[in-house]
Amino acid sequence: MTLLYSGVFTVITGGVLVAAQQVEQVVVGRRVQDFPKRVASTVPCHARPADAPCSVVPYEAPRDGVPGADELNDGRTELQHSLVSSQRLITLITIAVITVLAFAVCWWLTGRLLRPLHRVTATARRLSLSTLHERIALTGPQDELKELADTFDAMLDRLEQAVASQRRFVANASHELRTPLAVQRTAIEVGLADPSPAKVARIRAELLRNTQRSERLIEGLLVLAQGERGLDARAPVDLTVVVEQVVKDHRPLAERGAVTVEAGFAARPVTVPGDEVLLTRLVANLVQNAIRHNHPGGHVLVEVSPGTGLVVRNTGPRVPPDQVGALFEPFRRLHPDRTGSGDGAGLGLSIVAAVARAHDGTVRATANPDGGLTVTVALPALPPVPAVESLAEASR
């Protein structure tokens, strides 16, 4: 755009100046051509020498010592003033023409260049939740306005995806919350129609199970919201200690499913700045998923190292590689279960991703060739603290 404006002004100024120069040359040529004749006519015939009669025109008289020299000098002075006046007039006219052309061309060019901005403004005014699919789709050279329009379209893409994700989340959360309530209502209406001690006991177990499922779902939503909100304060957390405690707490669950859980740690501890409760929930969700989505005789390997971060690898059913990314969305399961019989609410990996983002980390999952997943959580670690010298070495 800068080059365009500069080029237009240069062309206008150059063209007007060239035209002014041509006009000035014509005027000066005519004045100079008329000067000898005008001077010759002012010298009387009796004042001319014998070899220059009145019939000889033009006649150039000598500067000094010859009659008519003063008239010649006065003519030259008059010519000089006339040329200066003509040049001043031509310069003023040139400036006026340049100013008018500059305003006219800038008005036309500005309207043409700002036309894409009018499209951006019109699109922004039409935006609503029902028109997020509209785009500017500006065509033309890759200049500042094209870059602005493309950036605006990219922002609309992200906004549309966020709104669609929010709508899916609300719909899935409503369904997940409605399912246990419907089961409880059915159990109460059918079971208590003809109550008996056996039916009451069965209804009690069913209601308790659905109540626990609702509690897990609500707790998961609260943790997910807290992870999305971010951290209010950060403190050093030893990730190795957290993993050890989580693996220890989940060994009974692994034994019930005939799954072996192993943990591997680096030589030095890995300390990350963050919230210990959220980090514990992150590790617990990964270990729970690795145990639940496994098969009898399978294994789970949990590794912590400064270079790779936290890695949880498990055996289990094969996972299509194109569905791995969708598992991090809320209420997404590899095998959808809407009957309420599942142990989870479909928020495990969503919470992991939210907690990792709150700690400025990243989560990456890959499908293992033989089945199962490998989930890698990279978190920014604090620099290692130098080892404290022993008292014996300090006394030396």
mmCIF file of C-alpha atoms in Angstrom, residues 14-204:
data_model
loop_
_atom_site.group_PDB
_atom_site.id
_atom_site.type_symbol
_atom_site.label_atom_id
_atom_site.label_comp_id
_atom_site.label_asym_id
_atom_site.label_seq_id
_atom_site.Cartn_x
_atom_site.Cartn_y
_atom_site.Cartn_z
ATOM 1 C CA GLY A 14 6.296 14.157 -12.365
ATOM 2 C CA GLY A 15 3.610 14.561 -15.017
ATOM 3 C CA VAL A 16 2.568 18.021 -13.845
ATOM 4 C CA LEU A 17 6.155 19.214 -13.549
ATOM 5 C CA VAL A 18 7.009 17.997 -17.042
ATOM 6 C CA ALA A 19 3.946 19.784 -18.433
ATOM 7 C CA ALA A 20 4.874 22.942 -16.543
ATOM 8 C CA GLN A 21 8.405 22.782 -17.892
ATOM 9 C CA GLN A 22 7.134 22.478 -21.450
ATOM 10 C CA VAL A 23 4.813 25.471 -20.992
ATOM 11 C CA GLU A 24 7.627 27.481 -19.462
ATOM 12 C CA GLN A 25 9.941 26.669 -22.374
ATOM 13 C CA VAL A 26 7.330 27.843 -24.867
ATOM 14 C CA VAL A 27 6.755 31.117 -23.001
ATOM 15 C CA VAL A 28 10.467 31.830 -22.579
ATOM 16 C CA GLY A 29 11.135 31.029 -26.244
ATOM 17 C CA ARG A 30 8.501 33.492 -27.407
ATOM 18 C CA ARG A 31 9.744 36.220 -25.076
ATOM 19 C CA VAL A 32 13.359 35.775 -26.185
ATOM 20 C CA GLN A 33 12.347 35.657 -29.842
ATOM 21 C CA ASP A 34 10.448 38.927 -29.540
ATOM 22 C CA PHE A 35 13.192 40.708 -27.560
ATOM 23 C CA PRO A 36 15.570 41.703 -30.471
ATOM 24 C CA LYS A 37 12.702 42.992 -32.556
ATOM 25 C CA ARG A 38 11.356 45.024 -29.691
ATOM 26 C CA VAL A 39 14.765 46.497 -28.974
ATOM 27 C CA ALA A 40 15.480 47.276 -32.619
ATOM 28 C CA SER A 41 12.262 49.156 -32.942
ATOM 29 C CA THR A 42 13.228 51.405 -30.024
ATOM 30 C CA VAL A 43 16.498 52.627 -31.643
ATOM 31 C CA PRO A 44 15.821 55.678 -33.916
ATOM 32 C CA CYS A 45 17.102 55.597 -37.476
ATOM 33 C CA HIS A 46 19.343 58.656 -37.030
ATOM 34 C CA ALA A 47 21.046 56.965 -34.057
ATOM 35 C CA ARG A 48 22.086 53.921 -36.047
ATOM 36 C CA PRO A 49 25.417 53.605 -37.843
ATOM 37 C CA ALA A 50 25.635 53.879 -41.594
ATOM 38 C CA ASP A 51 25.945 50.128 -42.112
ATOM 39 C CA ALA A 52 22.654 49.489 -40.198
ATOM 40 C CA PRO A 53 19.829 51.379 -41.909
ATOM 41 C CA CYS A 54 16.289 51.286 -40.630
ATOM 42 C CA SER A 55 15.466 48.472 -42.990
ATOM 43 C CA VAL A 56 17.811 46.096 -41.143
ATOM 44 C CA VAL A 57 15.885 44.270 -38.437
ATOM 45 C CA PRO A 58 16.872 42.976 -35.935
ATOM 46 C CA TYR A 59 19.596 45.360 -34.897
ATOM 47 C CA GLU A 60 21.789 44.789 -31.805
ATOM 48 C CA ALA A 61 23.268 48.004 -30.561
ATOM 49 C CA PRO A 62 26.547 48.070 -28.627
ATOM 50 C CA ARG A 63 26.430 48.158 -24.847
ATOM 51 C CA ASP A 64 28.391 51.375 -24.186
ATOM 52 C CA GLY A 65 29.306 54.449 -26.107
ATOM 53 C CA VAL A 66 26.565 54.046 -28.696
ATOM 54 C CA PRO A 67 23.257 55.828 -28.660
ATOM 55 C CA GLY A 68 20.400 53.453 -27.741
ATOM 56 C CA ALA A 69 22.384 51.354 -25.228
ATOM 57 C CA ASP A 70 20.219 52.454 -22.320
ATOM 58 C CA GLU A 71 17.117 51.385 -24.169
ATOM 59 C CA LEU A 72 18.732 47.991 -24.774
ATOM 60 C CA ASN A 73 19.545 47.530 -21.064
ATOM 61 C CA ASP A 74 16.033 48.555 -20.109
ATOM 62 C CA GLY A 75 14.666 45.958 -22.528
ATOM 63 C CA ARG A 76 16.759 43.223 -21.017
ATOM 64 C CA THR A 77 15.661 44.170 -17.513
ATOM 65 C CA GLU A 78 12.063 44.122 -18.657
ATOM 66 C CA LEU A 79 12.593 40.690 -20.210
ATOM 67 C CA GLN A 80 14.113 39.384 -16.969
ATOM 68 C CA HIS A 81 11.193 40.630 -14.866
ATOM 69 C CA SER A 82 8.766 39.226 -17.379
ATOM 70 C CA LEU A 83 10.391 35.786 -17.232
ATOM 71 C CA VAL A 84 10.383 35.799 -13.423
ATOM 72 C CA SER A 85 6.708 36.725 -13.378
ATOM 73 C CA SER A 86 5.881 34.026 -15.902
ATOM 74 C CA GLN A 87 7.834 31.412 -13.947
ATOM 75 C CA ARG A 88 6.100 32.415 -10.693
ATOM 76 C CA LEU A 89 2.692 32.179 -12.335
ATOM 77 C CA ILE A 90 3.485 28.789 -13.878
ATOM 78 C CA THR A 91 4.768 27.517 -10.503
ATOM 79 C CA LEU A 92 1.595 28.608 -8.700
ATOM 80 C CA ILE A 93 -0.576 27.012 -11.353
ATOM 81 C CA THR A 94 1.500 23.801 -11.106
ATOM 82 C CA ILE A 95 1.090 23.645 -7.325
ATOM 83 C CA ALA A 96 -2.646 24.203 -7.647
ATOM 84 C CA VAL A 97 -2.983 21.471 -10.284
ATOM 85 C CA ILE A 98 -0.916 19.015 -8.205
ATOM 86 C CA THR A 99 -3.056 19.738 -5.127
ATOM 87 C CA VAL A 100 -6.333 19.212 -6.956
ATOM 88 C CA LEU A 101 -5.140 16.032 -8.673
ATOM 89 C CA ALA A 102 -3.700 14.690 -5.411
ATOM 90 C CA PHE A 103 -6.991 15.205 -3.569
ATOM 91 C CA ALA A 104 -9.014 13.683 -6.387
ATOM 92 C CA VAL A 105 -6.772 10.648 -6.845
ATOM 93 C CA CYS A 106 -6.432 10.068 -3.076
ATOM 94 C CA TRP A 107 -10.213 10.228 -2.645
ATOM 95 C CA TRP A 108 -10.700 7.660 -5.384
ATOM 96 C CA LEU A 109 -7.820 5.464 -4.266
ATOM 97 C CA THR A 110 -8.782 5.584 -0.572
ATOM 98 C CA GLY A 111 -12.338 4.533 -1.390
ATOM 99 C CA ARG A 112 -11.035 1.656 -3.456
ATOM 100 C CA LEU A 113 -8.561 0.525 -0.806
ATOM 101 C CA LEU A 114 -11.024 0.809 2.079
ATOM 102 C CA ARG A 115 -13.670 -1.235 0.283
ATOM 103 C CA PRO A 116 -12.423 -4.492 1.900
ATOM 104 C CA LEU A 117 -12.696 -2.841 5.315
ATOM 105 C CA HIS A 118 -16.334 -2.116 4.608
ATOM 106 C CA ARG A 119 -16.790 -5.834 3.886
ATOM 107 C CA VAL A 120 -15.116 -6.707 7.199
ATOM 108 C CA THR A 121 -17.346 -4.229 9.044
ATOM 109 C CA ALA A 122 -20.504 -5.503 7.345
ATOM 110 C CA THR A 123 -19.598 -9.117 8.153
ATOM 111 C CA ALA A 124 -18.868 -8.244 11.791
ATOM 112 C CA ARG A 125 -22.237 -6.492 12.112
ATOM 113 C CA ARG A 126 -24.077 -9.520 10.742
ATOM 114 C CA LEU A 127 -22.354 -11.956 13.100
ATOM 115 C CA SER A 128 -24.458 -13.905 15.562
ATOM 116 C CA LEU A 129 -24.597 -17.461 16.860
ATOM 117 C CA SER A 130 -26.596 -18.429 13.781
ATOM 118 C CA THR A 131 -24.291 -16.758 11.216
ATOM 119 C CA LEU A 132 -20.853 -17.872 12.404
ATOM 120 C CA HIS A 133 -20.438 -19.784 9.147
ATOM 121 C CA GLU A 134 -20.088 -16.561 7.132
ATOM 122 C CA ARG A 135 -16.620 -15.547 5.976
ATOM 123 C CA ILE A 136 -15.130 -12.516 4.257
ATOM 124 C CA ALA A 137 -13.152 -14.603 1.735
ATOM 125 C CA LEU A 138 -11.321 -11.558 0.389
ATOM 126 C CA THR A 139 -9.450 -12.077 -2.879
ATOM 127 C CA GLY A 140 -6.616 -10.015 -4.289
ATOM 128 C CA PRO A 141 -2.933 -9.373 -3.646
ATOM 129 C CA GLN A 142 -1.375 -10.468 -0.379
ATOM 130 C CA ASP A 143 -1.276 -7.033 1.259
ATOM 131 C CA GLU A 144 -2.189 -5.703 4.710
ATOM 132 C CA LEU A 145 -5.929 -5.728 4.035
ATOM 133 C CA LYS A 146 -5.843 -9.295 2.710
ATOM 134 C CA GLU A 147 -3.906 -10.353 5.805
ATOM 135 C CA LEU A 148 -6.470 -8.611 8.045
ATOM 136 C CA ALA A 149 -9.361 -10.347 6.293
ATOM 137 C CA ASP A 150 -7.657 -13.756 6.503
ATOM 138 C CA THR A 151 -6.964 -13.212 10.209
ATOM 139 C CA PHE A 152 -10.604 -12.303 10.762
ATOM 140 C CA ASP A 153 -11.719 -15.469 8.921
ATOM 141 C CA ALA A 154 -9.357 -17.581 11.030
ATOM 142 C CA MET A 155 -10.787 -16.011 14.180
ATOM 143 C CA LEU A 156 -14.294 -16.875 12.977
ATOM 144 C CA ASP A 157 -13.160 -20.471 12.388
ATOM 145 C CA ARG A 158 -11.912 -20.753 15.964
ATOM 146 C CA LEU A 159 -15.038 -19.066 17.311
ATOM 147 C CA GLU A 160 -17.307 -21.389 15.351
ATOM 148 C CA GLN A 161 -15.408 -24.427 16.621
ATOM 149 C CA ALA A 162 -15.596 -23.150 20.209
ATOM 150 C CA VAL A 163 -19.345 -22.542 19.982
ATOM 151 C CA ALA A 164 -19.906 -25.955 18.393
ATOM 152 C CA SER A 165 -17.819 -27.592 21.129
ATOM 153 C CA GLN A 166 -19.779 -25.736 23.790
ATOM 154 C CA ARG A 167 -23.071 -26.848 22.280
ATOM 155 C CA ARG A 168 -21.892 -30.467 22.198
ATOM 156 C CA PHE A 169 -20.717 -30.155 25.788
ATOM 157 C CA VAL A 170 -24.066 -28.800 26.984
ATOM 158 C CA ALA A 171 -25.992 -31.450 25.068
ATOM 159 C CA ASN A 172 -23.799 -34.283 26.332
ATOM 160 C CA ALA A 173 -23.791 -32.976 29.908
ATOM 161 C CA SER A 174 -27.577 -32.704 29.845
ATOM 162 C CA HIS A 175 -27.842 -36.263 28.546
ATOM 163 C CA GLU A 176 -25.353 -37.606 31.084
ATOM 164 C CA LEU A 177 -27.157 -35.905 33.949
ATOM 165 C CA ARG A 178 -30.601 -36.910 32.707
ATOM 166 C CA THR A 179 -29.702 -40.590 32.291
ATOM 167 C CA PRO A 180 -29.140 -41.472 35.990
ATOM 168 C CA LEU A 181 -32.162 -39.392 36.979
ATOM 169 C CA ALA A 182 -34.323 -41.317 34.501
ATOM 170 C CA VAL A 183 -32.964 -44.624 35.804
ATOM 171 C CA GLN A 184 -33.682 -43.601 39.394
ATOM 172 C CA ARG A 185 -37.209 -42.490 38.536
ATOM 173 C CA THR A 186 -37.916 -45.751 36.696
ATOM 174 C CA ALA A 187 -36.544 -47.815 39.554
ATOM 175 C CA ILE A 188 -38.694 -45.966 42.070
ATOM 176 C CA GLU A 189 -41.880 -46.122 40.020
ATOM 177 C CA VAL A 190 -41.567 -49.788 39.001
ATOM 178 C CA GLY A 191 -39.914 -51.189 42.083
ATOM 179 C CA LEU A 192 -42.154 -49.521 44.615
ATOM 180 C CA ALA A 193 -45.374 -50.373 42.782
ATOM 181 C CA ASP A 194 -45.392 -53.742 44.557
ATOM 182 C CA PRO A 195 -42.733 -53.380 47.245
ATOM 183 C CA SER A 196 -41.054 -56.344 48.831
ATOM 184 C CA PRO A 197 -37.857 -56.669 50.863
ATOM 185 C CA ALA A 198 -35.980 -58.060 47.863
ATOM 186 C CA LYS A 199 -37.215 -55.294 45.547
ATOM 187 C CA VAL A 200 -36.438 -52.598 48.090
ATOM 188 C CA ALA A 201 -32.889 -53.895 48.469
ATOM 189 C CA ARG A 202 -32.436 -54.012 44.681
ATOM 190 C CA ILE A 203 -33.880 -50.513 44.279
ATOM 191 C CA ARG A 204 -31.589 -49.236 47.018
#
